[in-house]
Coordinates of C-alpha atoms and ligand atoms in Angstrom, one line a residue:
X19 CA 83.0 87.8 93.4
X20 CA 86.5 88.7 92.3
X21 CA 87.5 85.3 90.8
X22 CA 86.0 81.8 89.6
X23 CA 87.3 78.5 88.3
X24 CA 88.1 79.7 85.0
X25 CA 90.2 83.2 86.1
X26 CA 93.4 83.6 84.8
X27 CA 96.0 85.8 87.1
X28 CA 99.9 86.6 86.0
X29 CA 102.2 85.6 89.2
X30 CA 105.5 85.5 89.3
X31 CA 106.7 85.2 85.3
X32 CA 103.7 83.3 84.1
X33 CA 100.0 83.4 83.6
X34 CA 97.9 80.6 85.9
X35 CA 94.7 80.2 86.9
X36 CA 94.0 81.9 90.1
X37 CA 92.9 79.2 92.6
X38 CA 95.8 77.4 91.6
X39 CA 98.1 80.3 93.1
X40 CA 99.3 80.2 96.6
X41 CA 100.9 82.6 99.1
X42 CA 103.9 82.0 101.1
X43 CA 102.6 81.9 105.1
X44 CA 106.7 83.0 105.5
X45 CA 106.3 86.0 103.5
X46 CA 107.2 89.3 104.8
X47 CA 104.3 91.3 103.4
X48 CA 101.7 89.1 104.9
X49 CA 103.2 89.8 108.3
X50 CA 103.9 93.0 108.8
X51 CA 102.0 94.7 105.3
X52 CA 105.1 95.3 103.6
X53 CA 103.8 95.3 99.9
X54 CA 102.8 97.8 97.4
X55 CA 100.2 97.6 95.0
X56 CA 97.8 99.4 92.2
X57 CA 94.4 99.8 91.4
X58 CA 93.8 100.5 87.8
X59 CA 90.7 100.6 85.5
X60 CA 90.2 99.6 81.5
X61 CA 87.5 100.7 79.9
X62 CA 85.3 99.6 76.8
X63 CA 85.8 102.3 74.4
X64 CA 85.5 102.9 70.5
X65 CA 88.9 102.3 70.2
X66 CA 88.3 98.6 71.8
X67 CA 89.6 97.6 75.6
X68 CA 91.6 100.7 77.2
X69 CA 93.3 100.8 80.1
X70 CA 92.9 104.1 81.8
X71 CA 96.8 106.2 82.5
X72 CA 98.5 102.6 82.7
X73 CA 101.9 104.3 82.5
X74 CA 101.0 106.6 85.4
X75 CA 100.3 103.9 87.6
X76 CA 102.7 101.8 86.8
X77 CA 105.5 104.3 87.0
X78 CA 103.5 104.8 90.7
X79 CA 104.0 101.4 91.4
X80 CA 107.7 101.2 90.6
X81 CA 108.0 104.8 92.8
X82 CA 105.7 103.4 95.2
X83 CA 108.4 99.7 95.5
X84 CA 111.5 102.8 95.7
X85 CA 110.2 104.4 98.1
X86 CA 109.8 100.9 100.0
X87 CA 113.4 99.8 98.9
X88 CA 111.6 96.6 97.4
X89 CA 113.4 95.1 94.4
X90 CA 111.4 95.5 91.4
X91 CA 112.6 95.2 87.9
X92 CA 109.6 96.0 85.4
X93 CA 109.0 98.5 83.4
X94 CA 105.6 100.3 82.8
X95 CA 105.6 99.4 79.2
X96 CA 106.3 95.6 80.0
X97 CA 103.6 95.7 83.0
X98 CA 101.0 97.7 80.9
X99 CA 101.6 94.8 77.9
X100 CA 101.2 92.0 80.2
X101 CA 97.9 93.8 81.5
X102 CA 96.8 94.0 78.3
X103 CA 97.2 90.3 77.9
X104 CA 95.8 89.0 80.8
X105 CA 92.4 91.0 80.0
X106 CA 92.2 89.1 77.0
X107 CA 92.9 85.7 78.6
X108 CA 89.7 86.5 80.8
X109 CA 87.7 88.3 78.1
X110 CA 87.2 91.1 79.8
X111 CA 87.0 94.9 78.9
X112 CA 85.6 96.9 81.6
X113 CA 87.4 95.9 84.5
X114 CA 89.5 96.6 87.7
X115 CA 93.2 95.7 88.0
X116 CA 95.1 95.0 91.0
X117 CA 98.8 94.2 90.3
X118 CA 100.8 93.8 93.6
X119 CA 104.1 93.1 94.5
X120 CA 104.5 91.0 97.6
X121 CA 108.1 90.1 99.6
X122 CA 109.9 86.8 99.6
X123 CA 109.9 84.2 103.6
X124 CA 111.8 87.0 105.9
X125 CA 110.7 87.7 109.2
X126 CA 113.5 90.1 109.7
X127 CA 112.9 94.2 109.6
X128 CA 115.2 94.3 107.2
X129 CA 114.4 95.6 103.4
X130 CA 112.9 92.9 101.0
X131 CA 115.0 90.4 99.4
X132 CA 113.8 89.2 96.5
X133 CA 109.6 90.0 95.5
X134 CA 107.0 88.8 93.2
X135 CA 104.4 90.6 90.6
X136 CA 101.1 89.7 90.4
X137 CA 98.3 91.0 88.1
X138 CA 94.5 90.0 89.2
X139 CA 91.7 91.5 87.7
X140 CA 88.1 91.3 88.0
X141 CA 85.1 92.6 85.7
X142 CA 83.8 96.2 87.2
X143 CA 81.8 98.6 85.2
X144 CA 80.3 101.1 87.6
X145 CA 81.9 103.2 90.3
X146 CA 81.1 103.4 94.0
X147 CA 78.0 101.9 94.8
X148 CA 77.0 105.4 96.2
X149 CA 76.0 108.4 94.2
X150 CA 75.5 110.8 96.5
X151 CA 77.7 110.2 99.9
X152 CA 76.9 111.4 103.3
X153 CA 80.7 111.4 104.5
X154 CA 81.3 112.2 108.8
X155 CA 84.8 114.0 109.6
X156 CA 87.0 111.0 111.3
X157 CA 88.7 110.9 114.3
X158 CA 91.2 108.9 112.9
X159 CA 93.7 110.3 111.3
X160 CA 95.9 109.9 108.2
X161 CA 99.6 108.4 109.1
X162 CA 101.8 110.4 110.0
X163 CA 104.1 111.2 106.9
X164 CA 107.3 111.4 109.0
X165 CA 106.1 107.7 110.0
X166 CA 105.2 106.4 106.6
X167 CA 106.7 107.0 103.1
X168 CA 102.5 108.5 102.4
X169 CA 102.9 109.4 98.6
X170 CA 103.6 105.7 98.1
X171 CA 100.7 103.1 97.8
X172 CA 101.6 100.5 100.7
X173 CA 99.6 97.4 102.0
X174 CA 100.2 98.4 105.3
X175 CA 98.9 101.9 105.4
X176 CA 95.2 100.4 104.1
X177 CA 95.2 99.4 107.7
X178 CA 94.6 103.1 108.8
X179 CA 92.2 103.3 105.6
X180 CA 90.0 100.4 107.0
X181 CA 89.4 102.2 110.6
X182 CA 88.4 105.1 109.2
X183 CA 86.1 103.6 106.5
X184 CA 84.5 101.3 109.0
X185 CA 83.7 103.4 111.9
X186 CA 82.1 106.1 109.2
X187 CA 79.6 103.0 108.1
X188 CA 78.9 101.9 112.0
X189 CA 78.2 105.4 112.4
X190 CA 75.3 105.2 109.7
X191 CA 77.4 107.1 106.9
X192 CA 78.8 106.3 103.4
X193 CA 82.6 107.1 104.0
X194 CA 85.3 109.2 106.2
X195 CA 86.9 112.4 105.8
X196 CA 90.1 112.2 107.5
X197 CA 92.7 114.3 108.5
X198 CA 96.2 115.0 109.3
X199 CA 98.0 115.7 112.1
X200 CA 97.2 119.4 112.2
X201 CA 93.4 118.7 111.5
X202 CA 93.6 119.8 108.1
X203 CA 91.4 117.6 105.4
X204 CA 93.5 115.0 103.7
X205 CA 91.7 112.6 101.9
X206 CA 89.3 109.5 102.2
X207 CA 89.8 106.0 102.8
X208 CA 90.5 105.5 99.5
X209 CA 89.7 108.9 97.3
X210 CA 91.2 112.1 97.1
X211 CA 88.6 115.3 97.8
X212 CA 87.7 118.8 96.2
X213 CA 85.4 120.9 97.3
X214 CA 83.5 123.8 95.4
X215 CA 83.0 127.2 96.5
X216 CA 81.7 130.3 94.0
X217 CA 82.5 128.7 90.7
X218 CA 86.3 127.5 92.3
X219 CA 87.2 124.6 93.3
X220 CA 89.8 123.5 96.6
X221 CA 92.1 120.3 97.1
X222 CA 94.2 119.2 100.2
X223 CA 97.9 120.0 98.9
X224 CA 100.5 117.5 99.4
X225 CA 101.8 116.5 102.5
X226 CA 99.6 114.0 104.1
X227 CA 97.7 112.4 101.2
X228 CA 98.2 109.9 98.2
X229 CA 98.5 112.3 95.5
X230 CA 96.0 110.2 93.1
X231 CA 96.2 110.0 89.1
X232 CA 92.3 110.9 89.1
X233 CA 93.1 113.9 91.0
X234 CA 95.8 115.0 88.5
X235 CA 93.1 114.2 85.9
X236 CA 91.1 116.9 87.4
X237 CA 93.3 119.6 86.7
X238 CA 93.9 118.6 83.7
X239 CA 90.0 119.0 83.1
X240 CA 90.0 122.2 84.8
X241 CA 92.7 123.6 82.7
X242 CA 90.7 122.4 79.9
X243 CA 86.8 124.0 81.2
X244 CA 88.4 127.1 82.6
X245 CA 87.6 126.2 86.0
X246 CA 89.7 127.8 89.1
X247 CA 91.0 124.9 91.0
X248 CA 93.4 125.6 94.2
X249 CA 96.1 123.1 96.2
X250 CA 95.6 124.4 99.9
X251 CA 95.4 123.3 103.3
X252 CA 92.2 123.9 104.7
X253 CA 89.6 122.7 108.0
X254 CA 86.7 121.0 107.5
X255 CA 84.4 123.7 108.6
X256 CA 85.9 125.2 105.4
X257 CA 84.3 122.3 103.4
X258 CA 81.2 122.0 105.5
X259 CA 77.9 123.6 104.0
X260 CA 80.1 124.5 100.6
X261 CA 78.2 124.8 97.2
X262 CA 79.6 120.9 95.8
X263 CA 82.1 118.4 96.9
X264 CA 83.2 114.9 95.6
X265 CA 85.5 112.6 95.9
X266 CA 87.9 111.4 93.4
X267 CA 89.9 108.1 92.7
X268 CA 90.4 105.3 90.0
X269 CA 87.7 103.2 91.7
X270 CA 85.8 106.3 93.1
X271 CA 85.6 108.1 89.9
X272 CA 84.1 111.4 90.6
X273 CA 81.4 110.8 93.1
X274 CA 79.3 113.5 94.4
X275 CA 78.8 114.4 98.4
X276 CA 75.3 114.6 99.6
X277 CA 76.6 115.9 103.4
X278 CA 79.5 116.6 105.6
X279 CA 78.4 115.8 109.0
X280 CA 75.2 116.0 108.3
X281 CA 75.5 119.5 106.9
X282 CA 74.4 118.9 103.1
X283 CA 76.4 120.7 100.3
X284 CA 74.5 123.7 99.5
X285 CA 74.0 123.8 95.2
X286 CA 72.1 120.8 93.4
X287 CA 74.4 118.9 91.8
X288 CA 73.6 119.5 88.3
X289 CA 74.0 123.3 89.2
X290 CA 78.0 123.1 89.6
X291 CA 81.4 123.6 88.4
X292 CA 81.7 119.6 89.7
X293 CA 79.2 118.4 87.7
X294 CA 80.9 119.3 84.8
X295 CA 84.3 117.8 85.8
X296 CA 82.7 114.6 86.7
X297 CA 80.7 114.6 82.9
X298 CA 84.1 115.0 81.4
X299 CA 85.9 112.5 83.1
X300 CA 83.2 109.9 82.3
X301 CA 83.7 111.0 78.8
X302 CA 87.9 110.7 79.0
X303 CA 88.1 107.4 80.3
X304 CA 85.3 106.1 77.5
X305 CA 86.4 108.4 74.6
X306 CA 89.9 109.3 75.6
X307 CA 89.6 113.0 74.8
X308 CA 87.3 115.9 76.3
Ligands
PMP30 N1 93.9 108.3 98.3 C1 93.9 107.0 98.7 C2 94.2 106.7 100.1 C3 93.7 106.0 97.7 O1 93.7 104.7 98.1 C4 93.4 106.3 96.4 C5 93.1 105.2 95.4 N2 94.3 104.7 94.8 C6 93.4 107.7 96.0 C7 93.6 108.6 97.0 C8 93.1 108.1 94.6 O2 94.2 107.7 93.8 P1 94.0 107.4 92.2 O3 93.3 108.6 91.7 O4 95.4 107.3 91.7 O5 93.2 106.1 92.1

């Protein structure tokens, strides 16, 4: 699914085909998820192939490597060039990108040494599988953001993200909700989440979540509509039986919530404020203005 005999990746200063890339067993971030990484999306668009606020996540990715003291030496205009490239090695347009920047042999708990790029990507034209998610509040929570560096986009931390996710899908639903450690709603798995009330719309503030681009894309398009958007802490019984909800993120998009805890949002979707965010976004990332 993500790659075949013919896939080119970028690892390490040069472009090779992806089965004939190997990972070092010795490698810090394989043993204790000490690596950081990006998902990005490029569109097909009037204008030809465009890759949706590259700078923005790459300038995440060199925060996100900071944050994790791992040495890392690119700049966004050199990463967002080489993107560019390896799309057109693979001929593809509409696609997802993963760059990743992985630690040299180290067992020690000691900060990385030395660390390696790569870029994969693999073609991807439609959002979640799921339009309308029927999302459960999770008992797990969100880590602890005096035990993890949160705002940064770590390997490790997807380790949380995967209990969450899974347990919501054994339990018969699309997704999580989870929340910090004073039971406010933070975010999903993998998506940031706004929920609509009386023409306004309400957003975990900072603290406990990954602060997504796609999220900041909203409030640009709220500035833009005239919509009321607010940055609060709230419970989920706040969310629960709102007018709209959806979730948020480069992968996610905007994708719509059918029910929170089996309590369904209470507007038809083509009736709200979040209808119209998710119309423009679709419209930004394909024609790169409102
Ligand atoms: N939260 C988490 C935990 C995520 O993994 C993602 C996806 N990167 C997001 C939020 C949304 O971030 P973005 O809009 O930058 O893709």
């Amino acid at each position: 699914m993500y790659y075949n005999n013919d896939t080119v990746i970028y690892f390490d200063g040069n472009f090779m085909k992806a089965k004939e890339a190997g990972m070092d067993l010795y490698g810090q971030s394989l043993h204790y998820g000490y690596s950081v990484f990006e998902g990005i999306k490029s569109y097909s668009t009037a204008h030809g192939t465009k890759i949706f606020k590259a700078k923005e996540h790459y300038e995440r990715l060199k925060r996100s490597a900071e944050l994790m003291h791992i040495p890392f030496h690119y700049s966004a205009e050199q990463l967002t060039e080489l993107t560019y490239e390896l799309l057109e090695l693979n001929g593809f347009t509409d696609a997802y990108i993963r760059p990743l920047v992985t630690c040299s042999p180290n067992m020690s708990l000691s900060k990385g040494k030395e660390s390696y790029l790569s870029l994969l990507a693999w073609e991807w034209s439609n959002g979640y599988l799921v339009d309308k998610m029927k999302i459960m509040t999770s008992g797990f929570q969100r880590p602890n953001p005096k035990a993890f560096k949160v705002e940064a986009k770590v390997g490790g931390h997807y380790v949380n993200s995967i209990l969450a996710c899974q347990d919501a899908k054994d339990k018969g639903y699309d997704e999580a909700l989870v929340l910090d450690e004073n039971g406010n709603v933070a975010e999903s798995s993998g998506a940031n989440v706004f929920y609509e009330k009386e023409g306004m719309l309400f957003t975990p503030a900072k603290g406990s979540i990954l602060p997504g681009i796609t999220r900041q894309t909203v409030f640009e398009i709220c500035r833009e509509l005239n919509i009321p958007v607010k940055e609060t802490f709230f419970k989920p019984e706040e969310m629960r039986g709102a007018d709209a909800a959806f979730f948020c993120g480069t992968a996610a998009e905007i994708v719509a919530l059918d029910s929170l805890d089996d309590v369904p949002f209470a507007k038809n979707w083509e009736d709200t404020a979040s209808q119209k965010v998710q119309q423009a976004y679709l419209r930004l990332v394909r024609v790169l203005s409102l």
